[in-house]
Coordinates of C-alpha atoms in Angstrom, one line a residue:
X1 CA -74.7 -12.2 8.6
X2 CA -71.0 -13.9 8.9
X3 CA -69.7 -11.5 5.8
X4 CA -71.3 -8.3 8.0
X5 CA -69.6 -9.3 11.3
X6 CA -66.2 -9.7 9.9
X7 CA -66.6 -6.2 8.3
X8 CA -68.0 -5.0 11.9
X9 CA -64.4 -6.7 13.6
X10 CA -62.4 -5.4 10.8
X11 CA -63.7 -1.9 11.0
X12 CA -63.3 -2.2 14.9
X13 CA -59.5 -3.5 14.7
X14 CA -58.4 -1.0 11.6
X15 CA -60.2 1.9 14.0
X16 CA -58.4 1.0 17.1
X17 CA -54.8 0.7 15.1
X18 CA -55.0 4.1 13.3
X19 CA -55.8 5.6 16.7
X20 CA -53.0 3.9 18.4
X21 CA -50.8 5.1 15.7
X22 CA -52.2 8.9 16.3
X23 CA -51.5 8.4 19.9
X24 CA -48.6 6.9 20.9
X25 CA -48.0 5.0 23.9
X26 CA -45.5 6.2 27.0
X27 CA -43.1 3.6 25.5
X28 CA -43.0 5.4 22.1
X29 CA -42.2 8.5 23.6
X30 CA -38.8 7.4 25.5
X31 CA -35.5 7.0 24.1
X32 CA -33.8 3.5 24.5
X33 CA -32.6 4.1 27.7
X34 CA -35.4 5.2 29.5
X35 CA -37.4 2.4 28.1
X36 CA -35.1 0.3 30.4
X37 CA -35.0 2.5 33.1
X38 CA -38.6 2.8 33.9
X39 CA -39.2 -0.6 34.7
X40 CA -36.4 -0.3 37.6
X41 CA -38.3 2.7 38.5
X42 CA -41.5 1.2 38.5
X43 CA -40.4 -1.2 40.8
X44 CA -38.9 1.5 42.7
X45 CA -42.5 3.5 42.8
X46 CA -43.9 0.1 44.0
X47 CA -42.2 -0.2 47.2
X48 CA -42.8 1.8 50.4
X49 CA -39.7 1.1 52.1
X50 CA -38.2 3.6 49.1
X51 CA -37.9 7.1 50.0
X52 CA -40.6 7.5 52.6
X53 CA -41.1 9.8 55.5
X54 CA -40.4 8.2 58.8
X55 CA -41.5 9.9 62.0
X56 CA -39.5 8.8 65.6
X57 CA -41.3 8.7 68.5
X58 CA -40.4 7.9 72.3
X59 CA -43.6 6.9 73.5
X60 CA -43.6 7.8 76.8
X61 CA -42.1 11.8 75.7
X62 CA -44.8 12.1 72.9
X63 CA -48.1 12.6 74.3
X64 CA -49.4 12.5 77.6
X65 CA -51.5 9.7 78.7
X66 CA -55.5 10.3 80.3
X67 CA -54.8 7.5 82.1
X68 CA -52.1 8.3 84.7
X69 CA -54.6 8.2 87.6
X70 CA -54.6 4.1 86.7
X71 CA -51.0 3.5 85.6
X72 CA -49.2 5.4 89.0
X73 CA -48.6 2.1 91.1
X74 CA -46.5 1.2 87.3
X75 CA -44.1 4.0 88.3
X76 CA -43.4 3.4 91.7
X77 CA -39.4 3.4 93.0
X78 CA -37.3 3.3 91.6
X79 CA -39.5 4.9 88.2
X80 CA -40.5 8.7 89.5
X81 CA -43.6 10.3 87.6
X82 CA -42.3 13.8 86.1
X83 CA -44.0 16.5 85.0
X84 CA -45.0 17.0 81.0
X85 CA -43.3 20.4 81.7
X86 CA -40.4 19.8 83.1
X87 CA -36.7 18.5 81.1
X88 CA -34.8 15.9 81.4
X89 CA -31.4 16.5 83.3
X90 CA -28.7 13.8 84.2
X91 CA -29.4 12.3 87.5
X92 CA -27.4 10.3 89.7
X93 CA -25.9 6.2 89.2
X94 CA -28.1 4.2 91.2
X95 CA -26.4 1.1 91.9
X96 CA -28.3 -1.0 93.1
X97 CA -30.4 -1.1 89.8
X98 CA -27.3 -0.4 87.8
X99 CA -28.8 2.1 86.1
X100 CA -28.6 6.1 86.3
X101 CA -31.9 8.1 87.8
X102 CA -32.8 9.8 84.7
X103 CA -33.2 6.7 82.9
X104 CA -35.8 6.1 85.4
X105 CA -37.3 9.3 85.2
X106 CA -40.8 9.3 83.1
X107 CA -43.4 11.9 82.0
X108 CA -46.3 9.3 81.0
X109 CA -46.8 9.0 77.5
X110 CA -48.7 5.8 76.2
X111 CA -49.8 3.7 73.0
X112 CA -53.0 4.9 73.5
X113 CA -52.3 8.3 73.5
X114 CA -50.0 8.0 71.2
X115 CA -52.8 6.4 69.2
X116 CA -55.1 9.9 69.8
X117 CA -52.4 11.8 68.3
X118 CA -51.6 10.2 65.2
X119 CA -54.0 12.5 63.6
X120 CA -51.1 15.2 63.8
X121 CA -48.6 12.9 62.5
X122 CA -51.0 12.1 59.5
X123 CA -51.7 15.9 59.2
X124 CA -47.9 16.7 58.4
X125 CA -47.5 13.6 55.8
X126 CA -45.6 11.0 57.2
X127 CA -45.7 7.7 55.4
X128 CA -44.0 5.4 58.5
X129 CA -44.0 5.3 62.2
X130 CA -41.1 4.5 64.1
X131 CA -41.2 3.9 67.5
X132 CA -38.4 3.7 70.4
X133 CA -38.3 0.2 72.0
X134 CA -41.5 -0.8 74.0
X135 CA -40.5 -3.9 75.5
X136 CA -41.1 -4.8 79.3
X137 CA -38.2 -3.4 80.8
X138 CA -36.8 -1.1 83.9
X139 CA -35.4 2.0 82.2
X140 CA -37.5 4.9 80.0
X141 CA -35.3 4.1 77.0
X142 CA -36.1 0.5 76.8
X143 CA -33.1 -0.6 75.4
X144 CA -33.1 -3.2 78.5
X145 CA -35.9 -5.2 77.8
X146 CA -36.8 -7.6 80.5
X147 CA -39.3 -9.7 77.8
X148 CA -39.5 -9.3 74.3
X149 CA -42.9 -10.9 74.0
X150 CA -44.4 -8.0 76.5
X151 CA -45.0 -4.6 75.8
X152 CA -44.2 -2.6 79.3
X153 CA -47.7 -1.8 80.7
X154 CA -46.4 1.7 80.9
X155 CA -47.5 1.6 77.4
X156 CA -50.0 -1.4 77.5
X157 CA -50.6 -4.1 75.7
X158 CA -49.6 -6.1 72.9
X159 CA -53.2 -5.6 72.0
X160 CA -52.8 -1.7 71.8
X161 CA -49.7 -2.4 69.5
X162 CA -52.3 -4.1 67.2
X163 CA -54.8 -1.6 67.2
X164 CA -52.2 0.8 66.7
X165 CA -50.9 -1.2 63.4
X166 CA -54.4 -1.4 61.9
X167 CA -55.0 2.6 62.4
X168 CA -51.9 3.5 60.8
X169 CA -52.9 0.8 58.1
X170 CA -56.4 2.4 58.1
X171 CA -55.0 5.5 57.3
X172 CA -52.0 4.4 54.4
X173 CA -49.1 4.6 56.9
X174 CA -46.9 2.2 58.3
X175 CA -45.2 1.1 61.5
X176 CA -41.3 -0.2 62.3
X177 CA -40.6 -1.3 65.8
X178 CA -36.9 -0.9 67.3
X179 CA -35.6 -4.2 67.7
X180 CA -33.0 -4.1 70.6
X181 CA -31.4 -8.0 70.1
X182 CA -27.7 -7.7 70.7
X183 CA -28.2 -7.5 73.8
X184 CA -31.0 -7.7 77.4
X185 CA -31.8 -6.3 80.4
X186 CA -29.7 -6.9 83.8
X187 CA -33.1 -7.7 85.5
X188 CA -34.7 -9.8 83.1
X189 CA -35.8 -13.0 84.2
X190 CA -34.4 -15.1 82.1
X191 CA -30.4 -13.3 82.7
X192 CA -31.3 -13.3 86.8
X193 CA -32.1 -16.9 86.3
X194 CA -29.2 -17.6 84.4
X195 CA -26.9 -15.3 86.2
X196 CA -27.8 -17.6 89.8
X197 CA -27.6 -20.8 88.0
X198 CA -25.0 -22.1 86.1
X199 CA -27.1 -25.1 85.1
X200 CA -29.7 -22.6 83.9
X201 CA -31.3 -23.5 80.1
X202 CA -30.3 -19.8 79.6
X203 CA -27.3 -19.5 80.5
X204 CA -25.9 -20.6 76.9
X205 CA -28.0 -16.9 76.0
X206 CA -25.4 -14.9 77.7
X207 CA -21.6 -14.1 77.6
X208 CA -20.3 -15.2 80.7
X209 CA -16.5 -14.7 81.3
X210 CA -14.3 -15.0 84.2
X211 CA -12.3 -12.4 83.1
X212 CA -14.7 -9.9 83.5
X213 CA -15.2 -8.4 87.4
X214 CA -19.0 -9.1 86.8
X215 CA -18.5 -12.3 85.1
X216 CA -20.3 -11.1 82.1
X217 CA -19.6 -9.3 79.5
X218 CA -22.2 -5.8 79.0
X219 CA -22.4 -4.0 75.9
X220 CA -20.0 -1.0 75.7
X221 CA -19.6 -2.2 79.4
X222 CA -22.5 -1.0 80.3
X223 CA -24.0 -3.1 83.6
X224 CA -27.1 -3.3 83.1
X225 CA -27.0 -4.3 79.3
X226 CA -25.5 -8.6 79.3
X227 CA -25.3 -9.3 76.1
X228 CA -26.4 -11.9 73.8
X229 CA -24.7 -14.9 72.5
X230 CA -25.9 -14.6 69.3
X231 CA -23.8 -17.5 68.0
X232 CA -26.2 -20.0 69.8
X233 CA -28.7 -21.5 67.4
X234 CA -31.3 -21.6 70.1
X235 CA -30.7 -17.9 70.5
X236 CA -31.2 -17.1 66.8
X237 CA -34.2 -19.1 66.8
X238 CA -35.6 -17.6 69.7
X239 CA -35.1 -13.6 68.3
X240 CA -35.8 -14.1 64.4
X241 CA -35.7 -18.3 63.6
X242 CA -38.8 -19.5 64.3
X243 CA -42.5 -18.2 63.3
X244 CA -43.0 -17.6 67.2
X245 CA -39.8 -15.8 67.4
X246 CA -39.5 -12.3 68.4
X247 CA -38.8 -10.8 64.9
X248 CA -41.6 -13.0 62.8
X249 CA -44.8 -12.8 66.0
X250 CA -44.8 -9.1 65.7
X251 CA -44.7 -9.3 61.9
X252 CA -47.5 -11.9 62.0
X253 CA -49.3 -11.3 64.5
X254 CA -49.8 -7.2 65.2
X255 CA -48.7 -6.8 61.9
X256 CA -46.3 -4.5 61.9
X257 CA -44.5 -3.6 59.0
X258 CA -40.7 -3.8 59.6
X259 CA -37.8 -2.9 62.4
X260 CA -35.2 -0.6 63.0
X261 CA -32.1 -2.6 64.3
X262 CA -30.2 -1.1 67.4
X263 CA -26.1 -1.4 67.3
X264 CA -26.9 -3.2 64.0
X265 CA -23.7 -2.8 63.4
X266 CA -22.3 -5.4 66.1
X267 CA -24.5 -8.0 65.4
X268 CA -22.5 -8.7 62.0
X269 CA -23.0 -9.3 58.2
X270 CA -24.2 -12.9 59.1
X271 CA -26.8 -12.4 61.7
X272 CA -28.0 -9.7 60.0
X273 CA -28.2 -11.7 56.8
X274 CA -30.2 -14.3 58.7
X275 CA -32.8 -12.4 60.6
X276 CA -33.5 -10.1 57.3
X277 CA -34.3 -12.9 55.5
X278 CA -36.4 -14.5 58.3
X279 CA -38.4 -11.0 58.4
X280 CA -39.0 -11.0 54.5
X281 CA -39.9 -14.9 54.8
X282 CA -42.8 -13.8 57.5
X283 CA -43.8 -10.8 55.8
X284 CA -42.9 -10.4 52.1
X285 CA -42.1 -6.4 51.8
X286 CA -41.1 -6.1 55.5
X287 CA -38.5 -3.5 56.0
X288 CA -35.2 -4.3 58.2
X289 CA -33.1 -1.3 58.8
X290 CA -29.6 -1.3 60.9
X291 CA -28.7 1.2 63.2
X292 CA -24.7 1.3 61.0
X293 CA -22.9 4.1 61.9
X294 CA -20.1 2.9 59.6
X295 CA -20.0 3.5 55.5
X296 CA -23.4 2.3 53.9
X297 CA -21.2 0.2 50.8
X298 CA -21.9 -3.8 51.6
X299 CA -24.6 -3.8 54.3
X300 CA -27.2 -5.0 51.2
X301 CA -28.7 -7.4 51.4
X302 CA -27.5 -8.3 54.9
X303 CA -30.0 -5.3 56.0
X304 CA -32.5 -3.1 53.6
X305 CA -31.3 -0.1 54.9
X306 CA -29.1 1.6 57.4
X307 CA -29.2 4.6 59.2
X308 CA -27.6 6.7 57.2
X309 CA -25.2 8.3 59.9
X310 CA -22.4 8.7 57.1
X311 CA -24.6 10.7 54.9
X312 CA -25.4 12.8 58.2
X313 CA -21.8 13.3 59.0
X314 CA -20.7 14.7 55.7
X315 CA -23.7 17.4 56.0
X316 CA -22.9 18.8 59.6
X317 CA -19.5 18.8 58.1
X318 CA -20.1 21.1 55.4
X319 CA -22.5 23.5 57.1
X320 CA -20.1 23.8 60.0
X321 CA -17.9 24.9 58.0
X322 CA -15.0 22.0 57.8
X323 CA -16.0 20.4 54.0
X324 CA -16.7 22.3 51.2
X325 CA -20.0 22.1 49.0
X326 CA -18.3 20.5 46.2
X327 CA -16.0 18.2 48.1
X328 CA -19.2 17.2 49.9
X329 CA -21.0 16.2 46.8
X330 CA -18.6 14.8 45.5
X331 CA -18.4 12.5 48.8
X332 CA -21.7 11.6 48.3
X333 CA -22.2 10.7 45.3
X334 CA -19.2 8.3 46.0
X335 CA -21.1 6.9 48.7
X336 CA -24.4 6.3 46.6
X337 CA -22.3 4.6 43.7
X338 CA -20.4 2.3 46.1
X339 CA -23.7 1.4 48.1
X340 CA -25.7 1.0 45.5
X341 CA -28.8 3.3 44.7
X342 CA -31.3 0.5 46.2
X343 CA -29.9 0.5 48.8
X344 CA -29.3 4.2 49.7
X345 CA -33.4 5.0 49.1
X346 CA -34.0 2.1 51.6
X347 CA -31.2 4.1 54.4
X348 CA -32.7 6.8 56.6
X349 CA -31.0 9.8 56.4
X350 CA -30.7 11.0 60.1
X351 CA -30.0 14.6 61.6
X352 CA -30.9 13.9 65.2
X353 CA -32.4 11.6 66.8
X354 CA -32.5 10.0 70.8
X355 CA -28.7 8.9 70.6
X356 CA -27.4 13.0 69.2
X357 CA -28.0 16.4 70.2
X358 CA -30.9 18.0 68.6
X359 CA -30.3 19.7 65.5
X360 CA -30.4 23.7 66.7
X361 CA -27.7 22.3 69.3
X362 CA -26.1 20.8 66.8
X363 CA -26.0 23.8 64.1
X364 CA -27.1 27.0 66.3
X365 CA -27.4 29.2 63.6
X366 CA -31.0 29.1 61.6
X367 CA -29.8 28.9 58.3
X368 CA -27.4 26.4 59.1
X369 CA -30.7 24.2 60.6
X370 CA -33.1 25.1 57.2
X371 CA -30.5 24.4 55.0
X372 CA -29.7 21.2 56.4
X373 CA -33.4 20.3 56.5
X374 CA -33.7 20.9 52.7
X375 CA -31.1 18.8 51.9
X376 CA -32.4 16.0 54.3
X377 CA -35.9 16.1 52.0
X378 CA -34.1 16.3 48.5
X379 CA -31.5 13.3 48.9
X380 CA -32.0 9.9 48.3
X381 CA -33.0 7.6 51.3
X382 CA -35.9 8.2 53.3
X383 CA -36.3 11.3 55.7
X384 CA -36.1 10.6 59.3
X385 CA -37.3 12.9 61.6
X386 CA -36.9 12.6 65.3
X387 CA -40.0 13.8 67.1
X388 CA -40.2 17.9 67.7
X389 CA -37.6 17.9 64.7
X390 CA -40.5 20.1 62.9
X391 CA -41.0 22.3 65.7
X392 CA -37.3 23.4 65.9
X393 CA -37.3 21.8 69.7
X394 CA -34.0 22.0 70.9
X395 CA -32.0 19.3 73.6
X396 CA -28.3 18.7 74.5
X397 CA -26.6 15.6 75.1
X398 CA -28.7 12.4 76.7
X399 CA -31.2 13.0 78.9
X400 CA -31.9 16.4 77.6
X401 CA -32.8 15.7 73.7
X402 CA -35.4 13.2 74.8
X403 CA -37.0 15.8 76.5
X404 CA -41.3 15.6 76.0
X405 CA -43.4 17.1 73.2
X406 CA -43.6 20.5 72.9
X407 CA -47.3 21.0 71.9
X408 CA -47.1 24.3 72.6
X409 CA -44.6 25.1 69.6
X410 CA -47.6 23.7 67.1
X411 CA -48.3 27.0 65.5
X412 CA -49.1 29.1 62.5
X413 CA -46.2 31.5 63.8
X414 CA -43.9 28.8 63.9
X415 CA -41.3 29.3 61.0
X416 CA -39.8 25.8 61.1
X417 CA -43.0 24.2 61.2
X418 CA -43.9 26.2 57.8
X419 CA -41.0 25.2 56.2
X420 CA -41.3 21.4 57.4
X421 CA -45.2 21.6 56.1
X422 CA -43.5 22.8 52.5
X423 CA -40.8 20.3 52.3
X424 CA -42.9 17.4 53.5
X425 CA -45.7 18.9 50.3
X426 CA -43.1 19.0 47.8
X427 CA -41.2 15.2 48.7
X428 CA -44.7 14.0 48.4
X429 CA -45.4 15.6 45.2
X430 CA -42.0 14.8 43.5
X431 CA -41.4 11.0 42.5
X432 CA -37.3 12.0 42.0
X433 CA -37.2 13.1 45.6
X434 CA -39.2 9.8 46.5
X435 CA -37.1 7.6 44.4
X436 CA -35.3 8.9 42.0
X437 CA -31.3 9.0 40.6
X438 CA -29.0 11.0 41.8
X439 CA -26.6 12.9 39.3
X440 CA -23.9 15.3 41.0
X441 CA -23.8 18.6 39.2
X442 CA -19.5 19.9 38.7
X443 CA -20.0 23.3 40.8
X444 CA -16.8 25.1 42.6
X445 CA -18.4 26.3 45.4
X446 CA -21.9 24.8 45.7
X447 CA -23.2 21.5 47.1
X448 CA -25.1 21.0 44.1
X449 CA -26.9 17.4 42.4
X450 CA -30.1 16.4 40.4
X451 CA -32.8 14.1 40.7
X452 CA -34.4 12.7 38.0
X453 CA -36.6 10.2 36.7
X454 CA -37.3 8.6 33.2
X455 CA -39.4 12.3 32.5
X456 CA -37.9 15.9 32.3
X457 CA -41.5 17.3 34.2
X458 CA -40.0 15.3 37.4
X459 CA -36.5 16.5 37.5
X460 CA -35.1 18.4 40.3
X461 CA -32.3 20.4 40.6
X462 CA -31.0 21.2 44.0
X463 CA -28.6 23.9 44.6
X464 CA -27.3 24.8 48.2
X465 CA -24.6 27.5 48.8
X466 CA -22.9 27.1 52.1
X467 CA -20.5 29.8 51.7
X468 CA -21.1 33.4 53.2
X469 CA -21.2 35.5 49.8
X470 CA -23.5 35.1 46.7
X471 CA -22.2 32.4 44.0
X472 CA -22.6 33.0 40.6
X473 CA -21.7 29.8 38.1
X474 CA -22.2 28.1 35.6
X475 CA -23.7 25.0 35.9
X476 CA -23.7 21.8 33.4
X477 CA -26.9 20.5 33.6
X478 CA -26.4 16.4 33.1
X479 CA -30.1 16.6 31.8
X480 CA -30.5 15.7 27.9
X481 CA -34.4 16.7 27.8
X482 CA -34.3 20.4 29.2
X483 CA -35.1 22.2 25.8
X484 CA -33.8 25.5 25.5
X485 CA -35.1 28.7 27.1
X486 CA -37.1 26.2 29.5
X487 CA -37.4 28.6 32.9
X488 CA -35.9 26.6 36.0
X489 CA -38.4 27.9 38.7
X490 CA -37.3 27.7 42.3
X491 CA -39.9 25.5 44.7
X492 CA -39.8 27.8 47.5
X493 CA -39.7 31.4 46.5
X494 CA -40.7 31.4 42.4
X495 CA -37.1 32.5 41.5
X496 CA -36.6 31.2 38.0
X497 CA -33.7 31.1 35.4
X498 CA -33.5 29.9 32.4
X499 CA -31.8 26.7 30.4
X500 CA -29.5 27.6 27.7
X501 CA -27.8 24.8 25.4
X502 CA -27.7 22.4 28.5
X503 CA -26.4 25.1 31.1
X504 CA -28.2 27.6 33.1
X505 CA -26.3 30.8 34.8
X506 CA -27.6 31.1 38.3
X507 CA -27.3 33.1 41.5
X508 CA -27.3 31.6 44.9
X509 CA -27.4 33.5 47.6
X510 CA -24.9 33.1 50.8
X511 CA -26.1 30.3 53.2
X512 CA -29.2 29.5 50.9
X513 CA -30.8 26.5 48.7
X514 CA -32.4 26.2 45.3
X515 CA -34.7 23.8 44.2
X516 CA -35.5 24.1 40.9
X517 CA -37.8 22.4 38.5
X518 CA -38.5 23.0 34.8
X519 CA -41.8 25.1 34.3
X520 CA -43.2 23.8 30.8
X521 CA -46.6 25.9 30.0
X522 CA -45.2 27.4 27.5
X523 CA -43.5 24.7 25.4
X524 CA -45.9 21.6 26.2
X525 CA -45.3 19.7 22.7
X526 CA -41.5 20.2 22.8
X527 CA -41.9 18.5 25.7
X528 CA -44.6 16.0 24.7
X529 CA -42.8 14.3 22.0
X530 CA -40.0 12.2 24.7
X531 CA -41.8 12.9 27.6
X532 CA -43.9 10.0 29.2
X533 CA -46.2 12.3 30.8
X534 CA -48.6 14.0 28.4

C-alpha cells in the first residue's frame, strides 16, 4: 500500500512538472528587466491613490437640495438664497463682514443631495470624490471655516459626511476632503475670542502683529482669512497631531479616504512632512495632496501628490500657441524624471477648477478644449475634473466659474460629454494610462510620448499635433516588443498604421490627437512568447 502511494505522489509531481514546463509561467515569458519592473508595477496597480479619476464638487453648486423649505432661516442676511438658474456675478465688499456679496450668495446644494446624485458621478467612472471645503463657516467657498469639527448645516451633518463615505465605499469609490489649515475664518470663535483677549488660550493660534493696521496678519491680506501659527505645537496638534485632531477624526471616524491641501504650498516642507505622516499613521493608504502651484520635483514625501498646476501650464502653453509640441514634451518629461514617477501618478493634473477660468474660457476654440482633454486622460497623474468639466460648461474669472450644475447640458447630443464618456472608457481599460511609464517619443513638430507597462498589449502611443497643417514623420518607437508589421490602431476613430523595424510613418492631422495601441489578432504567438498576458 506504501510502494502504491509513492508511485500515486510520484506520478502526481512528475505530471504537474512536465505541464509546468509546457506552460510557462508570466515570469518565463519576460526579459530581465521586466521581471524587475513588474513588481514596481504591481505595487503600482495596488494603490488607488495612482492614476485615478477624481471628480470636484462645490457642494452647494452641484445639485439642488429637496430640502430648502427647512434650511431657509440657514440663509438669512447676510447669505441670500439664489436661484439654480441664475450665475454667479461679482457683488459688492461688504464690510462689515469683510467679505464680498457673492461669496455670500448661495443656490442650495447639500450632502444629501449631493448623495442622490452620485449615481451620475458613478455612471461616468470616477474612482474619487473630491469635495470643496464643508466646514462651518460664513462664505459659499468655505475657505473661512469658523469650526473644523462642524460641517456647515447648509450641508448638514457630520453624520451625512459618514453616510456619504460608506456609499461611495459601497459602490468602489473614494472620498478626499479639502483641508483649508493655513489659515481661519475672521468670525470664528475661537479668532473673535482671541482677537478681544490678549490673555485668550487662542491667541498663541494666530499671527498677531502690530505692524499690521488690523493687528493681524490675513493670508494674501485678505480680512477675513487670520492666519495660523502653525509653528505652535498646540496648533499642530490641534489640526493633524493628535487622533482627535482635525486631519486624523475625519480619517477615523467618517472614514474618509484622504485630503486635498489648500495653499499647500505656504504651509512648508516641514508641516507638510508632519501632517502627511500623521494622515498615513491614522489611515494606512490615506491620500494627502497639496494644492503646489510651484514645480512638482521635492514635494515627496512631504505630500503624496500635488496639484499638478505646472503640468497644466505647459499644456495651455502649447495649445495657445506660445510652446511647441516637442519643446513641451520635452518639458515634461523633464518634470516627471526630476519628480519622480511615484510621485507624478499620485499629482492631479488640473485644467480648471474653482480658483481658474473654465476651460472653453480658457481655450475658446473646440479643438483646442478636446485636445487638451485627451492629453489630461493619457498623462501620468490622476485626472481631475472640476464639476461640469464633461459638459463643456463654461465660467470666467471668480464668481462666474463656480456657477451651479448644468443638468440640462446631460445629453446624448452633447459632443463633449461623448468624448468625456470615451476617454473616461478607455483610462479605465488601459493599466499604462492608470499607472504606467512615460517614454517621450523624438518628434519635430508633435507633442508626442508612450505609455507602457511590462506587456506590449498595454502600450499606448499618444500623438497630438498642435500645429495648423498635417504632420507627416517619422517616429522612433522606444518599444523593443512591437514586432514588425504589427497595425498601430487609433482608440478613437480605427485609423491604423503599421510598425516597421521599430518605427512607424504616420499622419496627424492639424489640431488633432492619436492614440494608438498595437492590434495583435493576427500575430498572437509572436506576441505570446515575451508577453505576460497570454
Amino acid at each position: 500500500m506504501r510502494l502504491v502511494l509513492v508511485a500515486l505522489i510520484a506520478g502526481i509531481w512528475l505530471a504537474t512538472g512536465m505541464r509546468a514546463c509546457a506552460e510557462p509561467s508570466k515570469w518565463s515569458a519576460m526579459n530581465v528587466y521586466d521581471q524587475a519592473r513588474e513588481q514596481e508595477l504591481a505595487a503600482r496597480a495596488a494603490d488607488w491613490r495612482n492614476g485615478p479619476v477624481v471628480y470636484q464638487v462645490i457642494v452647494d453648486r452641484f445639485s439642488p437640495s429637496s430640502e430648502l423649505a427647512k434650511k431657509k432661516s440657514l440663509y438669512a442676511a447676510p447669505r441670500r438664497l439664489r436661484d439654480w438658474q441664475e450665475t454667479p456675478k461679482t457683488g459688492s465688499y461688504l464690510k462689515k463682514e469683510g467679505v464680498w456679496s457673492h461669496e455670500v450668495d448661495f443656490w442650495g446644494g447639500d450632502l444629501g443631495s449631493l448623495l442622490g446624485s452620485i449615481g451620475y458621478i458613478q455612471e461616468l467612472g470616477v474612482d474619487v470624490v473630491y469635495l470643496n471645503p464643508v466646514f462651518s463657516s460664513l462664505t459659499n467657498h468655505k475657505y473661512d471655516a469658523w469650526d473644523y469639527h462642524k460641517v456647515d448645516p447648509v450641508y448638514g451633518s457630520r453624520a451625512d459626511l459618514a453616510a456619504l463615505a460608506a456609499d461611495l465605499h459601497r459602490r468602489g469609490m473614494r472620498l478626499v476632503l479639502d483641508g483649508v489649515f493655513n489659515h481661519m475664518g475672521r468670525r470664528s470663535a475661537m479668532f473673535e475670542e482671541a482677537l478681544r483677549n490678549p490673555r485668550s488660550r487662542w491667541r498663541p493660534f494666530f499671527k498677531f502683529s502690530e505692524t499690521s493696521d488690523r493687528g493681524y496678519i490675513g493670508w494674501y491680506d485678505v480680512e477675513n482669512l487670520p492666519e495660523l501659527n502653525l509653528e505652535n505645537p498646540d496648533v499642530q496638534k490641534y489640526i493633524y497631531g493628535a487622533p482627535d485632531s482635525v486631519v486624523q477624526s475625519y480619517l477615523l471616524k467618517e472614514e474618509i479616504d484622504g485630503w486635498r491641501l489648500d495653499v499647500a504650498f505656504d504651509l512648508g516642507f516641514r508641516y507638510l512632512t508632519d501632517l502627511t505622516q500623521a494622515a498615513h499613521t491614522a489611515k494606512p493608504g490615506s491620500l494627502i495632496v497639496g494644492e503646489i502651484w510651484n514645480y512638482p520635483e521635492e514635494w515627496h514625501p512631504a505630500v503624496d501628490g500635488v496639484m499638478n498646476m505646472h503640468g497644466r501650464k505647459l499644456l495651455l502653453t502649447m495649445l495657445e500657441g506660445r510652446l511647441s509640441g516637442p519643446m513641451c514634451s520635452q518639458m515634461w518629461e523633464t518634470s516627471i524624471a526630476d519628480a519622480g514617477m511615484d510621485h507624478i501618478l499620485k499629482s492631479w493634473l488640473v485644467l480648471d477648477n474653482h480658483d481658474t477660468p473654465r476651460l472653453p474660457n480658457l481655450l475658446p476654440q473646440v479643438w483646442q478644449q478636446k485636445m487638451a482633454r485627451m492629453l489630461q486622460f493619457t498623462l501620468p497623474g490622476a485626472v481631475c475634473l472640476y464639476y461640469g468639466s464633461e459638459l463643456g460648461m463654461t465660467g470666467g474669472e471668480d464668481p462666474e466659474q463656480r456657477a451651479p450644475m448644468r443638468w440640462d447640458l446631460v445629453s446624448p447630443d452633447n459632443e463633449m460629454l461623448a468624448l468625456h464618456r470615451r476617454l473616461l472608457k478607455l483610462r479605465h481599460a488601459e493599466p499604462a494610462l492608470r499607472y504606467g511609464d512615460f517614454r517621450r517619443l523624438h518628434s519635430e513638430n508633435l507633442f508626442a510620448f508612450l505609455r507602457r507597462t511590462t506587456s506590449v498589449r498595454e502600450t499606448v502611443v499618444v500623438l497630438a499635433n498642435p500645429t495648423n497643417r498635417t504632420v507627416k514623420e517619422l517616429i522612433q518607437l522606444r518599444e523593443s516588443k512591437f514586432q514588425d508589421v504589427t497595425p498601430l490602431r487609433d482608440q478613437l476613430s480605427d485609423r491604423t498604421f503599421t510598425v516597421f523595424s521599430g518605427t512607424v510613418d504616420v499622419e496627424v492631422p492639424a489640431r488633432s490627437v492619436l492614440i494608438l495601441k498595437a492590434d495583435t489578432a493576427d500575430y498572437p504567438h509572436g506576441y505570446n512568447r515575451y508577453d505576460r498576458i497570454y
